[in-house]
Amino acid sequence: MKSLSVSIVHCTDQDFLEAFRADLADATEQVTILSPFLSQNRAIHYYSVLRSLTLRQVLIDVYTKPKPEQPQRLREHFDGVERRLKETGVGFHVRSGMHEKVGVLDNKILWHGSLNILSHNNTRESMLRFESPELVREVLIDLGLATDAVESETNEFNQADRSISTDLEFYENTPGCPQCQQPMLLYSDAGLWICKHSPTCSGTLPLSGTISKFQSVENIRTVQRLELPCPLCKAPLEISQGYLTRVACLSPDCGFALDSRLANSLLRVLRRRVTT
């Protein structure tokens, strides 16, 4: 298997702000931030750097939940943060029901995790930093935020390698959406498979109803080692396939695992690397 040239760095809430602002300051073309929640106390740390970027003609888009979907304690912050962001020249957008916490810089650096970029404060949440234009493309497509040119290019790659047999074909062994027949993504906390094209497509399946279908896969569970170190303990990561697919640390004492949607994006990149 070819090695995957993706660097992963783990940042806690204590060191994220400094690291992310350093990346922002170096941006030269485009920045996309998805932060479901907004707070004045956190957003105030970004206004100056965002303004300096827009003055340099860097395009910036911020996506967040609508005001009625913000926690009650944050709703009083919403209008003020929206106004200040727009004053810096940022494109401000609302996405109902969003939960992704993502930052994309110049289509090559990806921040992804559990931390709200524009509202976190002394939490135990964290973010992962990736450097991979290919992974950025996959994530933007998954979020429905890719440009037509990027989506067309990636779809051409996916179509080109669809007929090639590889050790990573098990990625396709996920349920098909009952509405559009596309692969689905697992949300284990909710007990659901949700269509990868959600919210455009509303297809869902209960997890309990699909386990039996994949029980034979679980019985022949396969594991593949990745030439990619865990960002926490530096042990190798592995692809583990049972009735669902995981990218997780080999060390039993670590417990690190990628978010399922991010793991699927990474596997699409890896599958393309293997078949080209």
C-alpha atoms as an extended CHARMM CRD file, in Angstrom:
* protein
*
       276  EXT
         1         1  MET       CA              0.0000000000        0.0000000000        0.0000000000  PROA      1               0.0000000000
         2         2  LYS       CA              1.2620000000        3.4520000000       -0.8580000000  PROA      2               0.0000000000
         3         3  SER       CA              1.9020000000        5.7510000000        2.0650000000  PROA      3               0.0000000000
         4         4  LEU       CA             -0.5800000000        8.5390000000        2.6920000000  PROA      4               0.0000000000
         5         5  SER       CA              1.1230000000       11.9060000000        2.9070000000  PROA      5               0.0000000000
         6         6  VAL       CA             -1.2230000000       13.5270000000        5.4150000000  PROA      6               0.0000000000
         7         7  SER       CA              0.0870000000       15.1090000000        8.5790000000  PROA      7               0.0000000000
         8         8  ILE       CA             -2.1980000000       15.1050000000       11.6360000000  PROA      8               0.0000000000
         9         9  VAL       CA             -1.6880000000       17.3700000000       14.6530000000  PROA      9               0.0000000000
        10        10  HSD       CA             -3.9020000000       17.2710000000       17.7510000000  PROA      10              0.0000000000
        11        11  CYS       CA             -4.7540000000       20.5180000000       19.5540000000  PROA      11              0.0000000000
        12        12  THR       CA             -6.6440000000       20.8850000000       22.8210000000  PROA      12              0.0000000000
        13        13  ASP       CA             -8.8260000000       23.8750000000       23.6650000000  PROA      13              0.0000000000
        14        14  GLN       CA             -5.7850000000       25.3200000000       25.4620000000  PROA      14              0.0000000000
        15        15  ASP       CA             -3.5400000000       25.5800000000       22.4010000000  PROA      15              0.0000000000
        16        16  PHE       CA             -6.0440000000       25.7010000000       19.5370000000  PROA      16              0.0000000000
        17        17  LEU       CA             -6.6020000000       29.4540000000       19.4100000000  PROA      17              0.0000000000
        18        18  GLU       CA             -2.9360000000       30.3450000000       18.9270000000  PROA      18              0.0000000000
        19        19  ALA       CA             -2.3650000000       27.6050000000       16.3490000000  PROA      19              0.0000000000
        20        20  PHE       CA             -5.4910000000       28.3840000000       14.3440000000  PROA      20              0.0000000000
        21        21  ARG       CA             -4.8740000000       32.1290000000       14.3120000000  PROA      21              0.0000000000
        22        22  ALA       CA             -1.3400000000       31.4600000000       13.0280000000  PROA      22              0.0000000000
        23        23  ASP       CA             -2.8250000000       29.4850000000       10.1420000000  PROA      23              0.0000000000
        24        24  LEU       CA             -5.3530000000       32.2360000000        9.5010000000  PROA      24              0.0000000000
        25        25  ALA       CA             -2.6220000000       34.8640000000        9.3430000000  PROA      25              0.0000000000
        26        26  ASP       CA             -0.8270000000       32.8490000000        6.6560000000  PROA      26              0.0000000000
        27        27  ALA       CA             -3.9120000000       32.3890000000        4.4530000000  PROA      27              0.0000000000
        28        28  THR       CA             -3.6020000000       33.9390000000        1.0150000000  PROA      28              0.0000000000
        29        29  GLU       CA             -6.7200000000       32.9080000000       -0.9180000000  PROA      29              0.0000000000
        30        30  GLN       CA             -9.7300000000       31.5390000000        0.9350000000  PROA      30              0.0000000000
        31        31  VAL       CA            -10.9350000000       30.6160000000        4.4400000000  PROA      31              0.0000000000
        32        32  THR       CA            -14.0610000000       28.6620000000        5.3890000000  PROA      32              0.0000000000
        33        33  ILE       CA            -15.1540000000       28.3240000000        9.0280000000  PROA      33              0.0000000000
        34        34  LEU       CA            -18.0110000000       26.1510000000       10.2670000000  PROA      34              0.0000000000
        35        35  SER       CA            -18.8450000000       26.9330000000       13.8940000000  PROA      35              0.0000000000
        36        36  PRO       CA            -22.3680000000       25.9100000000       14.9500000000  PROA      36              0.0000000000
        37        37  PHE       CA            -22.3140000000       28.2540000000       17.9440000000  PROA      37              0.0000000000
        38        38  LEU       CA            -21.1630000000       31.8610000000       18.3630000000  PROA      38              0.0000000000
        39        39  SER       CA            -20.0540000000       33.7770000000       21.4410000000  PROA      39              0.0000000000
        40        40  GLN       CA            -18.7780000000       37.3290000000       21.7310000000  PROA      40              0.0000000000
        41        41  ASN       CA            -16.0600000000       36.2870000000       24.1920000000  PROA      41              0.0000000000
        42        42  ARG       CA            -14.4640000000       33.9330000000       21.6640000000  PROA      42              0.0000000000
        43        43  ALA       CA            -15.2240000000       35.7070000000       18.3840000000  PROA      43              0.0000000000
        44        44  ILE       CA            -13.5300000000       38.8800000000       19.6200000000  PROA      44              0.0000000000
        45        45  HSD       CA            -10.1780000000       37.0830000000       19.3080000000  PROA      45              0.0000000000
        46        46  TYR       CA            -10.6500000000       36.7600000000       15.5330000000  PROA      46              0.0000000000
        47        47  TYR       CA            -11.9890000000       40.1030000000       14.2940000000  PROA      47              0.0000000000
        48        48  SER       CA             -8.6130000000       41.7550000000       13.7510000000  PROA      48              0.0000000000
        49        49  VAL       CA             -7.0160000000       38.8620000000       11.8820000000  PROA      49              0.0000000000
        50        50  LEU       CA            -10.1350000000       38.3430000000        9.7590000000  PROA      50              0.0000000000
        51        51  ARG       CA            -10.1690000000       42.0400000000        8.8550000000  PROA      51              0.0000000000
        52        52  SER       CA             -6.5100000000       41.9460000000        7.8660000000  PROA      52              0.0000000000
        53        53  LEU       CA             -7.2600000000       39.0030000000        5.5830000000  PROA      53              0.0000000000
        54        54  THR       CA            -10.2120000000       40.6250000000        3.8250000000  PROA      54              0.0000000000
        55        55  LEU       CA             -8.1230000000       43.7410000000        3.2630000000  PROA      55              0.0000000000
        56        56  ARG       CA             -5.6780000000       41.4470000000        1.4280000000  PROA      56              0.0000000000
        57        57  GLN       CA             -8.5950000000       40.1640000000       -0.6910000000  PROA      57              0.0000000000
        58        58  VAL       CA             -8.7470000000       36.7780000000        1.0340000000  PROA      58              0.0000000000
        59        59  LEU       CA            -12.2800000000       35.3730000000        0.7090000000  PROA      59              0.0000000000
        60        60  ILE       CA            -13.7510000000       34.3260000000        4.0610000000  PROA      60              0.0000000000
        61        61  ASP       CA            -17.0290000000       32.4990000000        4.7210000000  PROA      61              0.0000000000
        62        62  VAL       CA            -18.4320000000       31.7040000000        8.1650000000  PROA      62              0.0000000000
        63        63  TYR       CA            -21.2660000000       29.2040000000        8.6370000000  PROA      63              0.0000000000
        64        64  THR       CA            -23.2660000000       28.8490000000       11.8550000000  PROA      64              0.0000000000
        65        65  LYS       CA            -26.6420000000       27.7320000000       13.1490000000  PROA      65              0.0000000000
        66        66  PRO       CA            -29.5430000000       30.2040000000       12.9300000000  PROA      66              0.0000000000
        67        67  LYS       CA            -30.1910000000       32.2820000000       16.0310000000  PROA      67              0.0000000000
        68        68  PRO       CA            -33.2060000000       30.1980000000       17.1960000000  PROA      68              0.0000000000
        69        69  GLU       CA            -30.9640000000       27.0770000000       17.1720000000  PROA      69              0.0000000000
        70        70  GLN       CA            -28.2560000000       28.6720000000       19.3200000000  PROA      70              0.0000000000
        71        71  PRO       CA            -28.2210000000       27.7600000000       23.0350000000  PROA      71              0.0000000000
        72        72  GLN       CA            -30.3310000000       30.1890000000       25.0570000000  PROA      72              0.0000000000
        73        73  ARG       CA            -27.2870000000       31.6570000000       26.7830000000  PROA      73              0.0000000000
        74        74  LEU       CA            -25.6750000000       32.4990000000       23.4090000000  PROA      74              0.0000000000
        75        75  ARG       CA            -28.6620000000       34.0150000000       21.5990000000  PROA      75              0.0000000000
        76        76  GLU       CA            -27.9730000000       37.4460000000       23.0690000000  PROA      76              0.0000000000
        77        77  HSD       CA            -24.5000000000       37.2790000000       21.4680000000  PROA      77              0.0000000000
        78        78  PHE       CA            -25.6890000000       36.3380000000       17.9970000000  PROA      78              0.0000000000
        79        79  ASP       CA            -26.6500000000       39.6920000000       16.4770000000  PROA      79              0.0000000000
        80        80  GLY       CA            -23.5150000000       41.4030000000       17.7650000000  PROA      80              0.0000000000
        81        81  VAL       CA            -21.1740000000       38.6830000000       16.4710000000  PROA      81              0.0000000000
        82        82  GLU       CA            -22.9380000000       38.6180000000       13.1080000000  PROA      82              0.0000000000
        83        83  ARG       CA            -22.6270000000       42.3930000000       12.7860000000  PROA      83              0.0000000000
        84        84  ARG       CA            -18.9350000000       42.4380000000       13.7300000000  PROA      84              0.0000000000
        85        85  LEU       CA            -18.0910000000       39.5860000000       11.3530000000  PROA      85              0.0000000000
        86        86  LYS       CA            -19.8360000000       41.3300000000        8.4750000000  PROA      86              0.0000000000
        87        87  GLU       CA            -17.9870000000       44.5440000000        9.3270000000  PROA      87              0.0000000000
        88        88  THR       CA            -14.7020000000       42.6790000000        8.8220000000  PROA      88              0.0000000000
        89        89  GLY       CA            -15.8320000000       41.7250000000        5.3110000000  PROA      89              0.0000000000
        90        90  VAL       CA            -16.6960000000       38.1090000000        6.1040000000  PROA      90              0.0000000000
        91        91  GLY       CA            -19.4550000000       36.2680000000        4.2350000000  PROA      91              0.0000000000
        92        92  PHE       CA            -21.9270000000       35.2080000000        6.9570000000  PROA      92              0.0000000000
        93        93  HSD       CA            -24.1990000000       32.1870000000        6.3980000000  PROA      93              0.0000000000
        94        94  VAL       CA            -26.6170000000       30.1300000000        8.5090000000  PROA      94              0.0000000000
        95        95  ARG       CA            -27.1080000000       26.3590000000        8.1250000000  PROA      95              0.0000000000
        96        96  SER       CA            -30.0120000000       24.8690000000       10.0190000000  PROA      96              0.0000000000
        97        97  GLY       CA            -29.1680000000       21.6860000000       11.9020000000  PROA      97              0.0000000000
        98        98  MET       CA            -25.4190000000       21.8480000000       11.2780000000  PROA      98              0.0000000000
        99        99  HSD       CA            -23.0910000000       20.1700000000       13.7550000000  PROA      99              0.0000000000
       100       100  GLU       CA            -19.7180000000       20.1460000000       11.9620000000  PROA      100             0.0000000000
       101       101  LYS       CA            -16.8180000000       22.0750000000       13.4920000000  PROA      101             0.0000000000
       102       102  VAL       CA            -14.4630000000       22.7490000000       10.5950000000  PROA      102             0.0000000000
       103       103  GLY       CA            -11.8930000000       25.2440000000        9.3870000000  PROA      103             0.0000000000
       104       104  VAL       CA            -10.4490000000       25.1640000000        5.8520000000  PROA      104             0.0000000000
       105       105  LEU       CA             -7.5690000000       27.3830000000        4.7610000000  PROA      105             0.0000000000
       106       106  ASP       CA             -6.4610000000       27.8640000000        1.1570000000  PROA      106             0.0000000000
       107       107  ASN       CA             -7.9730000000       24.4610000000        0.2670000000  PROA      107             0.0000000000
       108       108  LYS       CA             -4.9680000000       22.6730000000        1.7420000000  PROA      108             0.0000000000
       109       109  ILE       CA             -5.2470000000       22.8630000000        5.5600000000  PROA      109             0.0000000000
       110       110  LEU       CA             -8.1710000000       21.2630000000        7.3760000000  PROA      110             0.0000000000
       111       111  TRP       CA             -9.1230000000       21.7500000000       11.0210000000  PROA      111             0.0000000000
       112       112  HSD       CA            -11.7470000000       19.2320000000       12.1330000000  PROA      112             0.0000000000
       113       113  GLY       CA            -13.0120000000       18.1530000000       15.5410000000  PROA      113             0.0000000000
       114       114  SER       CA            -15.4130000000       18.7970000000       18.4020000000  PROA      114             0.0000000000
       115       115  LEU       CA            -14.5180000000       22.3900000000       19.2330000000  PROA      115             0.0000000000
       116       116  ASN       CA            -16.6680000000       25.3480000000       18.1410000000  PROA      116             0.0000000000
       117       117  ILE       CA            -14.1320000000       27.7310000000       16.6310000000  PROA      117             0.0000000000
       118       118  LEU       CA            -16.1550000000       30.8660000000       17.3940000000  PROA      118             0.0000000000
       119       119  SER       CA            -17.5640000000       29.9550000000       20.8060000000  PROA      119             0.0000000000
       120       120  HSD       CA            -15.3630000000       27.4770000000       22.7170000000  PROA      120             0.0000000000
       121       121  ASN       CA            -14.2400000000       28.4370000000       26.2100000000  PROA      121             0.0000000000
       122       122  ASN       CA            -12.3290000000       26.2210000000       28.6620000000  PROA      122             0.0000000000
       123       123  THR       CA            -13.7370000000       22.9630000000       27.3630000000  PROA      123             0.0000000000
       124       124  ARG       CA            -12.2400000000       19.4990000000       27.0630000000  PROA      124             0.0000000000
       125       125  GLU       CA            -12.8890000000       19.4870000000       23.3330000000  PROA      125             0.0000000000
       126       126  SER       CA            -10.1710000000       19.3480000000       20.6890000000  PROA      126             0.0000000000
       127       127  MET       CA             -9.3680000000       19.7760000000       17.0130000000  PROA      127             0.0000000000
       128       128  LEU       CA             -7.2390000000       17.8820000000       14.5200000000  PROA      128             0.0000000000
       129       129  ARG       CA             -5.1290000000       19.7030000000       11.9500000000  PROA      129             0.0000000000
       130       130  PHE       CA             -4.5440000000       18.0050000000        8.5840000000  PROA      130             0.0000000000
       131       131  GLU       CA             -2.4650000000       19.1300000000        5.6340000000  PROA      131             0.0000000000
       132       132  SER       CA             -3.9180000000       17.4870000000        2.5310000000  PROA      132             0.0000000000
       133       133  PRO       CA             -5.5860000000       19.2220000000       -0.4360000000  PROA      133             0.0000000000
       134       134  GLU       CA             -7.2000000000       15.9000000000       -1.3730000000  PROA      134             0.0000000000
       135       135  LEU       CA             -8.7700000000       15.4730000000        2.0490000000  PROA      135             0.0000000000
       136       136  VAL       CA             -9.9490000000       19.0870000000        2.0120000000  PROA      136             0.0000000000
       137       137  ARG       CA            -11.6910000000       18.4460000000       -1.3250000000  PROA      137             0.0000000000
       138       138  GLU       CA            -13.4620000000       15.3640000000        0.0210000000  PROA      138             0.0000000000
       139       139  VAL       CA            -14.6430000000       17.1530000000        3.1740000000  PROA      139             0.0000000000
       140       140  LEU       CA            -15.9050000000       20.1910000000        1.2560000000  PROA      140             0.0000000000
       141       141  ILE       CA            -17.8530000000       17.9340000000       -1.0970000000  PROA      141             0.0000000000
       142       142  ASP       CA            -19.2810000000       16.0230000000        1.8570000000  PROA      142             0.0000000000
       143       143  LEU       CA            -20.3980000000       19.3410000000        3.3790000000  PROA      143             0.0000000000
       144       144  GLY       CA            -21.8760000000       20.5560000000        0.1010000000  PROA      144             0.0000000000
       145       145  LEU       CA            -19.4640000000       23.5090000000        0.0210000000  PROA      145             0.0000000000
       146       146  ALA       CA            -17.1670000000       22.5410000000       -2.8460000000  PROA      146             0.0000000000
       147       147  THR       CA            -17.0400000000       24.6060000000       -5.9990000000  PROA      147             0.0000000000
       148       148  ASP       CA            -18.3830000000       22.9890000000       -9.1630000000  PROA      148             0.0000000000
       149       149  ALA       CA            -14.8520000000       22.6030000000      -10.5300000000  PROA      149             0.0000000000
       150       150  VAL       CA            -13.5790000000       20.8360000000       -7.3910000000  PROA      150             0.0000000000
       151       151  GLU       CA            -16.5870000000       18.5200000000       -7.2250000000  PROA      151             0.0000000000
       152       152  SER       CA            -16.3170000000       17.6520000000      -10.9200000000  PROA      152             0.0000000000
       153       153  GLU       CA            -12.5990000000       16.8490000000      -10.5980000000  PROA      153             0.0000000000
       154       154  THR       CA            -13.1280000000       14.6150000000       -7.5770000000  PROA      154             0.0000000000
       155       155  ASN       CA            -16.1020000000       12.8500000000       -9.1360000000  PROA      155             0.0000000000
       156       156  GLU       CA            -13.9590000000       12.0580000000      -12.1760000000  PROA      156             0.0000000000
       157       157  PHE       CA            -11.3690000000       10.4380000000       -9.8760000000  PROA      157             0.0000000000
       158       158  ASN       CA            -14.0660000000        8.4300000000       -8.1180000000  PROA      158             0.0000000000
       159       159  GLN       CA            -15.5760000000        7.2310000000      -11.3900000000  PROA      159             0.0000000000
       160       160  ALA       CA            -12.1630000000        6.3260000000      -12.8120000000  PROA      160             0.0000000000
       161       161  ASP       CA            -11.2520000000        3.9890000000       -9.9640000000  PROA      161             0.0000000000
       162       162  ARG       CA            -14.7310000000        2.5530000000       -9.3030000000  PROA      162             0.0000000000
       163       163  SER       CA            -14.0760000000       -0.5570000000      -11.3910000000  PROA      163             0.0000000000
       164       164  ILE       CA            -10.6020000000       -1.2720000000       -9.9840000000  PROA      164             0.0000000000
       165       165  SER       CA            -10.4050000000       -4.0430000000       -7.3960000000  PROA      165             0.0000000000
       166       166  THR       CA             -8.4150000000       -3.0590000000       -4.3080000000  PROA      166             0.0000000000
       167       167  ASP       CA             -8.0550000000       -4.0480000000       -0.6960000000  PROA      167             0.0000000000
       168       168  LEU       CA            -10.1440000000       -1.0140000000        0.1940000000  PROA      168             0.0000000000
       169       169  GLU       CA            -13.3030000000       -2.0510000000       -1.6210000000  PROA      169             0.0000000000
       170       170  PHE       CA            -14.9610000000       -2.7050000000        1.7200000000  PROA      170             0.0000000000
       171       171  TYR       CA            -15.6190000000        1.0350000000        1.9160000000  PROA      171             0.0000000000
       172       172  GLU       CA            -18.4910000000        0.3750000000       -0.4500000000  PROA      172             0.0000000000
       173       173  ASN       CA            -19.9470000000       -2.1790000000        2.0110000000  PROA      173             0.0000000000
       174       174  THR       CA            -22.2170000000        0.3210000000        3.7050000000  PROA      174             0.0000000000
       175       175  PRO       CA            -25.9970000000        0.4600000000        3.3510000000  PROA      175             0.0000000000
       176       176  GLY       CA            -27.4250000000        2.1190000000        0.2720000000  PROA      176             0.0000000000
       177       177  CYS       CA            -29.7290000000        5.0570000000        0.9100000000  PROA      177             0.0000000000
       178       178  PRO       CA            -33.3680000000        3.9360000000        0.5250000000  PROA      178             0.0000000000
       179       179  GLN       CA            -34.1400000000        7.1540000000       -1.3520000000  PROA      179             0.0000000000
       180       180  CYS       CA            -31.1610000000        7.8540000000       -3.6240000000  PROA      180             0.0000000000
       181       181  GLN       CA            -29.1230000000        4.5970000000       -3.3380000000  PROA      181             0.0000000000
       182       182  GLN       CA            -25.9070000000        6.4400000000       -2.4400000000  PROA      182             0.0000000000
       183       183  PRO       CA            -23.6410000000        5.1650000000        0.4090000000  PROA      183             0.0000000000
       184       184  MET       CA            -24.7140000000        6.1560000000        3.9020000000  PROA      184             0.0000000000
       185       185  LEU       CA            -22.7470000000        7.4460000000        6.9040000000  PROA      185             0.0000000000
       186       186  LEU       CA            -22.9900000000        5.9920000000       10.4050000000  PROA      186             0.0000000000
       187       187  TYR       CA            -24.0650000000        8.1550000000       13.3570000000  PROA      187             0.0000000000
       188       188  SER       CA            -23.7150000000        5.5950000000       16.1270000000  PROA      188             0.0000000000
       189       189  ASP       CA            -24.7510000000        8.0000000000       18.9160000000  PROA      189             0.0000000000
       190       190  ALA       CA            -28.1090000000        8.4690000000       17.2060000000  PROA      190             0.0000000000
       191       191  GLY       CA            -28.3900000000        4.8190000000       16.1690000000  PROA      191             0.0000000000
       192       192  LEU       CA            -28.8380000000        5.8190000000       12.5340000000  PROA      192             0.0000000000
       193       193  TRP       CA            -27.3110000000        5.5580000000        9.0950000000  PROA      193             0.0000000000
       194       194  ILE       CA            -27.8210000000        8.9040000000        7.3370000000  PROA      194             0.0000000000
       195       195  CYS       CA            -27.4320000000        9.5420000000        3.6140000000  PROA      195             0.0000000000
       196       196  LYS       CA            -24.0530000000       11.0760000000        2.7360000000  PROA      196             0.0000000000
       197       197  HSD       CA            -25.9520000000       13.7470000000        0.7790000000  PROA      197             0.0000000000
       198       198  SER       CA            -27.9210000000       14.9280000000        3.8330000000  PROA      198             0.0000000000
       199       199  PRO       CA            -29.5570000000       17.4340000000        4.1530000000  PROA      199             0.0000000000
       200       200  THR       CA            -30.2270000000       17.4600000000        0.3930000000  PROA      200             0.0000000000
       201       201  CYS       CA            -31.4170000000       13.8660000000        0.7430000000  PROA      201             0.0000000000
       202       202  SER       CA            -33.3850000000       12.8630000000        3.8620000000  PROA      202             0.0000000000
       203       203  GLY       CA            -32.7760000000        9.1070000000        3.6460000000  PROA      203             0.0000000000
       204       204  THR       CA            -32.0830000000        7.2830000000        6.9350000000  PROA      204             0.0000000000
       205       205  LEU       CA            -31.9020000000        3.6970000000        8.2080000000  PROA      205             0.0000000000
       206       206  PRO       CA            -31.9350000000        2.4350000000       11.8190000000  PROA      206             0.0000000000
       207       207  LEU       CA            -28.6120000000        0.9420000000       12.8920000000  PROA      207             0.0000000000
       208       208  SER       CA            -30.3110000000       -2.0510000000       14.5270000000  PROA      208             0.0000000000
       209       209  GLY       CA            -31.9440000000       -3.0030000000       11.2510000000  PROA      209             0.0000000000
       210       210  THR       CA            -28.6610000000       -3.1380000000        9.3520000000  PROA      210             0.0000000000
       211       211  ILE       CA            -26.5100000000       -5.1050000000       11.8030000000  PROA      211             0.0000000000
       212       212  SER       CA            -27.8090000000       -8.4800000000       10.6770000000  PROA      212             0.0000000000
       213       213  LYS       CA            -27.0660000000       -7.6350000000        7.0650000000  PROA      213             0.0000000000
       214       214  PHE       CA            -23.4170000000       -7.0010000000        7.9640000000  PROA      214             0.0000000000
       215       215  GLN       CA            -23.0430000000       -9.7400000000       10.5560000000  PROA      215             0.0000000000
       216       216  SER       CA            -21.1020000000      -11.9270000000        8.1210000000  PROA      216             0.0000000000
       217       217  VAL       CA            -18.6950000000       -9.0410000000        7.5560000000  PROA      217             0.0000000000
       218       218  GLU       CA            -18.2150000000       -8.7040000000       11.3170000000  PROA      218             0.0000000000
       219       219  ASN       CA            -17.3570000000      -12.4020000000       11.5080000000  PROA      219             0.0000000000
       220       220  ILE       CA            -14.5220000000      -11.9280000000        9.0050000000  PROA      220             0.0000000000
       221       221  ARG       CA            -13.3330000000       -8.6000000000       10.4340000000  PROA      221             0.0000000000
       222       222  THR       CA            -10.3140000000       -7.2620000000        8.5700000000  PROA      222             0.0000000000
       223       223  VAL       CA             -7.6900000000       -4.8180000000        9.7660000000  PROA      223             0.0000000000
       224       224  GLN       CA             -5.2490000000       -2.8320000000        7.6710000000  PROA      224             0.0000000000
       225       225  ARG       CA             -2.4020000000       -0.8280000000        9.1070000000  PROA      225             0.0000000000
       226       226  LEU       CA             -1.8900000000        2.6890000000        7.7930000000  PROA      226             0.0000000000
       227       227  GLU       CA              1.4760000000        4.3660000000        7.4600000000  PROA      227             0.0000000000
       228       228  LEU       CA             -0.0200000000        7.2330000000        9.4190000000  PROA      228             0.0000000000
       229       229  PRO       CA              0.7680000000        7.8610000000       13.1080000000  PROA      229             0.0000000000
       230       230  CYS       CA             -1.8480000000        8.5240000000       15.7530000000  PROA      230             0.0000000000
       231       231  PRO       CA             -1.7710000000       12.2440000000       16.6530000000  PROA      231             0.0000000000
       232       232  LEU       CA             -2.0020000000       11.3870000000       20.3720000000  PROA      232             0.0000000000
       233       233  CYS       CA              0.4160000000        8.4960000000       20.9770000000  PROA      233             0.0000000000
       234       234  LYS       CA              2.1970000000        8.1210000000       17.5800000000  PROA      234             0.0000000000
       235       235  ALA       CA              1.2570000000        4.4300000000       17.2590000000  PROA      235             0.0000000000
       236       236  PRO       CA              0.1150000000        3.4730000000       13.7310000000  PROA      236             0.0000000000
       237       237  LEU       CA             -3.4920000000        4.0360000000       12.7800000000  PROA      237             0.0000000000
       238       238  GLU       CA             -5.4980000000        1.1560000000       11.3230000000  PROA      238             0.0000000000
       239       239  ILE       CA             -8.5340000000        0.6420000000        9.1390000000  PROA      239             0.0000000000
       240       240  SER       CA            -10.8070000000       -1.7580000000       10.9820000000  PROA      240             0.0000000000
       241       241  GLN       CA            -13.7340000000       -3.2650000000        9.1130000000  PROA      241             0.0000000000
       242       242  GLY       CA            -16.6310000000       -5.0890000000       10.7050000000  PROA      242             0.0000000000
       243       243  TYR       CA            -20.2530000000       -4.1470000000       10.0450000000  PROA      243             0.0000000000
       244       244  LEU       CA            -18.8560000000       -0.6000000000        9.9750000000  PROA      244             0.0000000000
       245       245  THR       CA            -15.4860000000        0.8570000000        9.0690000000  PROA      245             0.0000000000
       246       246  ARG       CA            -13.2850000000        2.7350000000       11.5320000000  PROA      246             0.0000000000
       247       247  VAL       CA             -9.9370000000        4.5020000000       11.3750000000  PROA      247             0.0000000000
       248       248  ALA       CA             -8.5000000000        4.1670000000       14.8630000000  PROA      248             0.0000000000
       249       249  CYS       CA             -5.2700000000        3.8490000000       16.8470000000  PROA      249             0.0000000000
       250       250  LEU       CA             -3.6680000000        0.4180000000       17.1830000000  PROA      250             0.0000000000
       251       251  SER       CA             -2.7070000000        1.0680000000       20.8070000000  PROA      251             0.0000000000
       252       252  PRO       CA             -5.2880000000       -0.3670000000       23.2410000000  PROA      252             0.0000000000
       253       253  ASP       CA             -4.3310000000        2.2980000000       25.7930000000  PROA      253             0.0000000000
       254       254  CYS       CA             -5.0350000000        5.2390000000       23.4880000000  PROA      254             0.0000000000
       255       255  GLY       CA             -8.6110000000        5.0550000000       22.2300000000  PROA      255             0.0000000000
       256       256  PHE       CA             -8.1820000000        7.6140000000       19.4450000000  PROA      256             0.0000000000
       257       257  ALA       CA            -10.5400000000        7.2410000000       16.4710000000  PROA      257             0.0000000000
       258       258  LEU       CA            -11.5330000000        9.5440000000       13.6490000000  PROA      258             0.0000000000
       259       259  ASP       CA            -15.0510000000       10.8820000000       13.3130000000  PROA      259             0.0000000000
       260       260  SER       CA            -16.9080000000        8.5030000000       10.9740000000  PROA      260             0.0000000000
       261       261  ARG       CA            -17.5520000000       11.0940000000        8.2530000000  PROA      261             0.0000000000
       262       262  LEU       CA            -13.9450000000       12.2680000000        8.3180000000  PROA      262             0.0000000000
       263       263  ALA       CA            -12.7440000000        8.6560000000        8.2500000000  PROA      263             0.0000000000
       264       264  ASN       CA            -14.8250000000        7.9940000000        5.1530000000  PROA      264             0.0000000000
       265       265  SER       CA            -13.3250000000       11.0500000000        3.4470000000  PROA      265             0.0000000000
       266       266  LEU       CA             -9.8160000000        9.8860000000        4.3640000000  PROA      266             0.0000000000
       267       267  LEU       CA            -10.5240000000        6.3990000000        3.0120000000  PROA      267             0.0000000000
       268       268  ARG       CA            -11.7280000000        7.8160000000       -0.2890000000  PROA      268             0.0000000000
       269       269  VAL       CA             -8.4210000000        9.6840000000       -0.5700000000  PROA      269             0.0000000000
       270       270  LEU       CA             -6.4720000000        6.5520000000        0.3490000000  PROA      270             0.0000000000
       271       271  ARG       CA             -8.4110000000        4.3820000000       -2.0640000000  PROA      271             0.0000000000
       272       272  ARG       CA             -7.6590000000        6.8110000000       -4.8750000000  PROA      272             0.0000000000
       273       273  ARG       CA             -3.9500000000        6.7940000000       -3.9690000000  PROA      273             0.0000000000
       274       274  VAL       CA             -3.8770000000        3.0020000000       -4.1160000000  PROA      274             0.0000000000
       275       275  THR       CA             -5.6020000000        2.7570000000       -7.4790000000  PROA      275             0.0000000000
       276       276  THR       CA             -3.6230000000        5.4320000000       -9.3010000000  PROA      276             0.0000000000
